[in-house]
Tab-separated table of C-alpha atoms in Angstrom:
chain	number	residue	atom	x	y	z
A	1	MET	CA	15.304	-7.765	45.562
A	2	SER	CA	14.809	-4.003	45.631
A	3	ILE	CA	11.580	-2.451	44.417
A	4	LEU	CA	13.278	-1.180	41.246
A	5	GLU	CA	14.757	-4.628	40.586
A	6	SER	CA	11.277	-6.147	40.822
A	7	PHE	CA	10.309	-4.295	37.623
A	8	SER	CA	13.106	-5.938	35.641
A	9	LEU	CA	12.196	-8.566	33.034
A	10	ALA	CA	15.776	-9.771	32.571
A	11	GLY	CA	15.845	-13.492	31.844
A	12	LYS	CA	12.135	-13.585	30.951
A	13	VAL	CA	10.700	-14.747	27.624
A	14	ALA	CA	7.694	-12.847	26.273
A	15	LEU	CA	5.272	-12.998	23.353
A	16	VAL	CA	3.192	-10.085	22.096
A	17	THR	CA	0.492	-11.160	19.665
A	18	GLY	CA	-0.007	-8.516	17.006
A	19	GLY	CA	3.159	-6.862	18.222
A	20	ALA	CA	3.657	-4.578	15.218
A	21	GLY	CA	0.271	-2.866	15.418
A	22	LYS	CA	-1.054	0.340	16.958
A	23	TYR	CA	-0.608	-0.674	20.592
A	24	GLY	CA	1.671	-3.609	19.914
A	25	ARG	CA	4.727	-1.595	19.031
A	26	GLN	CA	4.974	0.253	22.333
A	27	ILE	CA	4.111	-2.931	24.254
A	28	THR	CA	6.924	-4.759	22.482
A	29	MET	CA	9.360	-1.925	23.112
A	30	ALA	CA	8.421	-1.818	26.802
A	31	LEU	CA	9.115	-5.519	27.310
A	32	HIS	CA	12.370	-5.332	25.387
A	33	GLU	CA	13.596	-2.255	27.262
A	34	ALA	CA	12.757	-3.956	30.576
A	35	GLY	CA	15.019	-6.859	29.602
A	36	ALA	CA	12.742	-9.578	28.246
A	37	ARG	CA	13.634	-11.766	25.291
A	38	THR	CA	10.682	-10.633	23.199
A	39	TYR	CA	8.813	-12.312	20.359
A	40	ILE	CA	5.912	-10.953	18.369
A	41	SER	CA	3.424	-12.840	16.221
A	42	SER	CA	1.798	-11.843	12.960
A	43	ARG	CA	-0.418	-13.575	10.434
A	44	GLN	CA	1.332	-11.681	7.616
A	45	LYS	CA	4.057	-14.159	6.662
A	46	ASP	CA	5.529	-11.872	4.019
A	47	GLN	CA	5.996	-9.065	6.558
A	48	LEU	CA	7.895	-10.929	9.293
A	49	ARG	CA	11.398	-9.951	8.176
A	50	THR	CA	10.300	-6.374	7.513
A	51	ILE	CA	8.886	-6.149	11.037
A	52	GLU	CA	12.145	-7.429	12.516
A	53	ASP	CA	14.166	-4.968	10.444
A	54	GLU	CA	12.019	-2.046	11.625
A	55	PHE	CA	12.684	-2.915	15.263
A	56	ARG	CA	16.358	-3.534	14.493
A	57	THR	CA	16.759	0.009	13.202
A	58	GLU	CA	15.815	1.138	16.717
A	59	GLY	CA	18.408	-1.150	18.274
A	60	CYS	CA	15.933	-3.844	19.313
A	61	ASP	CA	16.492	-7.566	18.784
A	62	ILE	CA	12.882	-8.655	18.304
A	63	ARG	CA	11.904	-11.950	16.667
A	64	ALA	CA	8.748	-11.946	14.517
A	65	LEU	CA	7.070	-15.322	13.960
A	66	TYR	CA	3.974	-16.484	12.114
A	67	MET	CA	0.714	-17.216	13.912
A	68	ASP	CA	-2.882	-17.149	12.748
A	69	GLN	CA	-5.106	-16.639	15.779
A	70	GLU	CA	-7.963	-18.435	13.994
A	71	ASP	CA	-5.838	-21.563	13.498
A	72	GLU	CA	-5.031	-23.639	16.589
A	73	ALA	CA	-2.349	-25.608	14.746
A	74	SER	CA	-0.395	-22.415	14.060
A	75	ILE	CA	-0.777	-21.351	17.705
A	76	LEU	CA	0.648	-24.634	18.950
A	77	ALA	CA	3.428	-24.515	16.361
A	78	LEU	CA	4.452	-21.055	17.563
A	79	ARG	CA	4.411	-22.213	21.176
A	80	ASP	CA	6.629	-25.177	20.319
A	81	GLU	CA	9.034	-23.013	18.299
A	82	ILE	CA	9.524	-20.562	21.159
A	83	MET	CA	9.940	-23.344	23.704
A	84	ALA	CA	12.482	-25.120	21.498
A	85	ALA	CA	14.503	-21.917	21.206
A	86	GLU	CA	14.201	-20.671	24.804
A	87	GLY	CA	13.307	-23.627	27.023
A	88	ARG	CA	10.915	-21.471	29.039
A	89	PHE	CA	8.076	-18.983	28.680
A	90	ASP	CA	7.071	-16.223	31.090
A	91	ILE	CA	4.880	-13.462	29.627
A	92	LEU	CA	1.949	-13.566	27.221
A	93	ILE	CA	0.442	-10.318	25.949
A	94	ASN	CA	-2.864	-10.949	24.162
A	95	ASN	CA	-2.897	-7.890	21.925
A	96	ALA	CA	-3.845	-9.086	18.414
A	97	VAL	CA	-7.307	-8.089	17.215
A	98	ALA	CA	-9.159	-8.703	13.952
A	99	ARG	CA	-11.344	-5.785	12.854
A	100	THR	CA	-13.854	-7.494	10.553
A	101	MET	CA	-16.993	-5.384	11.090
A	102	SER	CA	-17.688	-1.823	10.020
A	103	GLY	CA	-21.142	-1.356	11.550
A	104	TRP	CA	-24.428	-2.705	12.904
A	105	ASP	CA	-25.733	-3.766	9.473
A	106	ASP	CA	-22.790	-5.998	8.538
A	107	SER	CA	-23.434	-9.660	7.810
A	108	ALA	CA	-23.557	-12.422	10.396
A	109	GLU	CA	-20.479	-13.877	8.728
A	110	THR	CA	-18.385	-10.836	9.606
A	111	PHE	CA	-19.489	-11.075	13.241
A	112	ALA	CA	-18.699	-14.802	13.338
A	113	LYS	CA	-15.255	-14.230	11.810
A	114	SER	CA	-14.533	-11.604	14.445
A	115	MET	CA	-15.465	-14.022	17.216
A	116	SER	CA	-13.283	-16.737	15.696
A	117	ALA	CA	-10.185	-14.578	16.087
A	118	ASN	CA	-11.088	-12.331	19.006
A	119	ALA	CA	-12.919	-14.763	21.302
A	120	THR	CA	-12.079	-18.354	20.362
A	121	GLY	CA	-8.591	-17.295	19.312
A	122	ILE	CA	-7.863	-15.525	22.589
A	123	PHE	CA	-8.936	-18.635	24.474
A	124	LEU	CA	-6.729	-20.921	22.360
A	125	VAL	CA	-3.642	-18.705	22.682
A	126	THR	CA	-4.166	-18.294	26.428
A	127	ARG	CA	-4.587	-22.025	26.962
A	128	ALA	CA	-1.570	-22.964	24.857
A	129	PHE	CA	0.862	-20.613	26.583
A	130	GLY	CA	-0.862	-20.535	29.967
A	131	ASP	CA	-0.490	-24.286	30.338
A	132	VAL	CA	3.260	-23.968	29.689
A	133	MET	CA	3.599	-21.339	32.407
A	134	ALA	CA	1.459	-23.411	34.764
A	135	LYS	CA	3.877	-26.334	34.404
A	136	GLN	CA	6.731	-23.954	35.257
A	137	GLY	CA	4.802	-22.637	38.250
A	138	SER	CA	5.030	-18.963	37.280
A	139	GLY	CA	4.074	-16.484	34.592
A	140	SER	CA	2.005	-13.460	33.678
A	141	ILE	CA	-0.766	-13.060	31.105
A	142	VAL	CA	-1.801	-9.528	30.151
A	143	ASN	CA	-4.882	-9.051	27.989
A	144	ILE	CA	-5.172	-5.817	26.016
A	145	GLY	CA	-8.823	-4.832	26.282
A	146	SER	CA	-10.380	-1.435	25.646
A	147	ILE	CA	-12.515	1.105	27.415
A	148	GLN	CA	-15.098	0.022	24.827
A	149	GLY	CA	-15.335	-3.199	26.786
A	150	MET	CA	-16.353	-1.148	29.830
A	151	ILE	CA	-18.742	1.485	28.454
A	152	GLY	CA	-21.028	2.092	25.490
A	153	PRO	CA	-20.223	4.326	22.503
A	154	ASP	CA	-20.713	8.066	22.784
A	155	ALA	CA	-22.475	9.229	19.605
A	156	SER	CA	-21.621	12.873	20.272
A	157	LEU	CA	-17.934	12.227	19.588
A	158	TYR	CA	-18.687	11.345	15.977
A	159	GLU	CA	-21.369	13.859	14.965
A	160	GLY	CA	-20.590	15.356	11.547
A	161	LEU	CA	-17.472	13.210	11.066
A	162	SER	CA	-16.819	10.571	8.411
A	163	PHE	CA	-16.595	7.661	10.857
A	164	HIS	CA	-18.479	6.287	13.857
A	165	GLY	CA	-17.970	4.097	16.911
A	166	PHE	CA	-20.905	1.724	16.510
A	167	VAL	CA	-19.047	-1.514	15.773
A	168	PRO	CA	-20.811	-4.258	17.756
A	169	ASP	CA	-18.267	-7.075	17.636
A	170	TYR	CA	-15.517	-4.954	19.176
A	171	PHE	CA	-17.648	-3.994	22.174
A	172	PHE	CA	-18.777	-7.600	22.525
A	173	HIS	CA	-15.376	-9.273	22.593
A	174	LYS	CA	-13.579	-6.552	24.563
A	175	GLY	CA	-16.254	-6.773	27.261
A	176	GLY	CA	-15.893	-10.544	27.250
A	177	MET	CA	-12.120	-10.256	27.515
A	178	ILE	CA	-12.412	-8.521	30.885
A	179	ASN	CA	-14.414	-11.361	32.413
A	180	PHE	CA	-12.276	-13.992	30.672
A	181	THR	CA	-9.354	-12.323	32.457
A	182	ARG	CA	-11.035	-13.075	35.787
A	183	PHE	CA	-11.692	-16.661	34.720
A	184	ALA	CA	-8.081	-17.258	33.658
A	185	ALA	CA	-6.809	-15.632	36.858
A	186	SER	CA	-8.929	-18.062	38.875
A	187	TYR	CA	-8.031	-21.100	36.761
A	188	TYR	CA	-4.272	-20.514	36.793
A	189	GLY	CA	-3.907	-18.804	40.156
A	190	SER	CA	-3.056	-21.919	42.156
A	191	LYS	CA	-0.436	-22.757	39.514
A	192	GLY	CA	1.444	-19.501	40.022
A	193	VAL	CA	0.240	-17.781	36.841
A	194	ARG	CA	-1.384	-14.341	37.011
A	195	CYS	CA	-3.795	-12.833	34.479
A	196	ASN	CA	-4.734	-9.161	34.227
A	197	CYS	CA	-6.259	-6.820	31.675
A	198	ILE	CA	-5.348	-3.329	30.512
A	199	SER	CA	-8.126	-1.275	28.895
A	200	PRO	CA	-6.603	1.563	26.859
A	201	GLY	CA	-8.467	4.669	25.840
A	202	GLY	CA	-8.336	6.503	22.522
A	203	PHE	CA	-4.943	6.488	20.814
A	204	TRP	CA	-3.879	9.589	18.880
A	205	THR	CA	-2.152	9.324	15.502
A	206	GLU	CA	-1.406	11.821	12.764
A	207	LYS	CA	-4.554	10.589	11.001
A	208	THR	CA	-6.889	11.387	13.914
A	209	PRO	CA	-9.247	14.232	12.879
A	210	GLU	CA	-8.641	17.440	14.800
A	211	GLU	CA	-12.286	17.780	15.807
A	212	PHE	CA	-12.451	14.235	17.160
A	213	THR	CA	-9.237	14.826	19.091
A	214	ARG	CA	-10.718	17.971	20.639
A	215	ARG	CA	-13.982	16.274	21.608
A	216	TYR	CA	-12.360	13.148	22.954
A	217	SER	CA	-9.703	15.024	24.918
A	218	ALA	CA	-12.397	17.087	26.633
A	219	ARG	CA	-13.903	13.832	27.930
A	220	THR	CA	-10.724	12.904	29.819
A	221	PHE	CA	-9.285	14.229	33.080
A	222	LEU	CA	-5.886	14.725	31.446
A	223	ASN	CA	-7.362	16.547	28.447
A	224	ARG	CA	-5.560	14.483	25.810
A	225	MET	CA	-5.613	11.190	23.925
A	226	ALA	CA	-3.074	8.422	24.536
A	227	ASN	CA	0.357	8.652	22.946
A	228	GLN	CA	3.009	6.184	21.783
A	229	SER	CA	4.365	5.450	25.262
A	230	ASP	CA	1.385	5.675	27.630
A	231	LEU	CA	0.886	1.892	27.895
A	232	MET	CA	4.509	1.030	28.556
A	233	GLY	CA	4.600	1.498	32.318
A	234	ALA	CA	1.425	-0.474	32.958
A	235	ILE	CA	2.684	-3.314	30.745
A	236	VAL	CA	5.989	-3.642	32.583
A	237	PHE	CA	4.233	-3.445	35.952
A	238	LEU	CA	1.811	-6.272	35.167
A	239	ALA	CA	4.404	-8.410	33.388
A	240	SER	CA	6.956	-8.131	36.189
A	241	ASP	CA	7.293	-9.247	39.798
A	242	ALA	CA	6.380	-5.712	40.850
A	243	SER	CA	2.748	-6.890	40.525
A	244	VAL	CA	3.290	-10.349	41.985
A	245	TYR	CA	0.134	-10.075	44.158
A	246	VAL	CA	-2.060	-8.543	41.436
A	247	THR	CA	-4.314	-10.835	39.416
A	248	GLY	CA	-7.821	-10.844	37.968
A	249	THR	CA	-7.957	-7.070	37.615
A	250	ASN	CA	-8.695	-4.647	34.797
A	251	ILE	CA	-6.764	-1.372	34.689
A	252	PRO	CA	-8.137	1.431	32.506
A	253	VAL	CA	-5.248	3.366	30.960
A	254	ASP	CA	-7.430	6.114	29.559
A	255	GLY	CA	-6.509	9.471	31.067
A	256	GLY	CA	-9.572	9.258	33.296
A	257	TYR	CA	-12.117	8.830	30.482
A	258	THR	CA	-14.089	6.075	32.214
A	259	ALA	CA	-13.878	7.789	35.609
A	260	LYS	CA	-15.316	11.112	34.462
């Protein structure tokens, strides 16, 4: 196998949880373009066909299936549906995230609901699909973390703006995801399954305030926020045999924000 061939995902079966969201779309496109048979999950049952149609307009055969990350029964049902259709499973991208809190003063219930989806849910999804890959003797798990799991919030970015970055649950579970990545890498390593984490930086959209964009960009080495393709290369690398000896690591994809 040549080095370029090692990046191919042809013949692989992949799942991206939350695959229609902010990061999910480019992750899904990356896996599809690299050759994987790609599924995405969503808890919005009434949107599944719409999601598929949106990808189809771009020439992508993506299957959208229901899964509620707070409900283990739905996780296991999705696993069984994919296995029945494909007979194998190779790549899990833990990307789905529930944003239940808006600030420090929110209720305990909102924090607990966040943990149900973003901590317990991540564990349940990883176990369900990781065990399948372990039985096969190969596979790759990629957790989508955040630089906010590596550092604290910078209040100066938000001064005078209508929003803030002080959302405690997000920092809590994204930090936990990085160490859970190490745990899963250790647990599954002898079974041929790798687990790594990608921690993206700020993602620019048309709705991002100009002043925030300016401030944030100045904090990076590359002097810009992330765009709609910046995660794609790292995803394919970690999902493919090009990274066959890489496990238990966290890769910031943040334009140098955390290194500055």
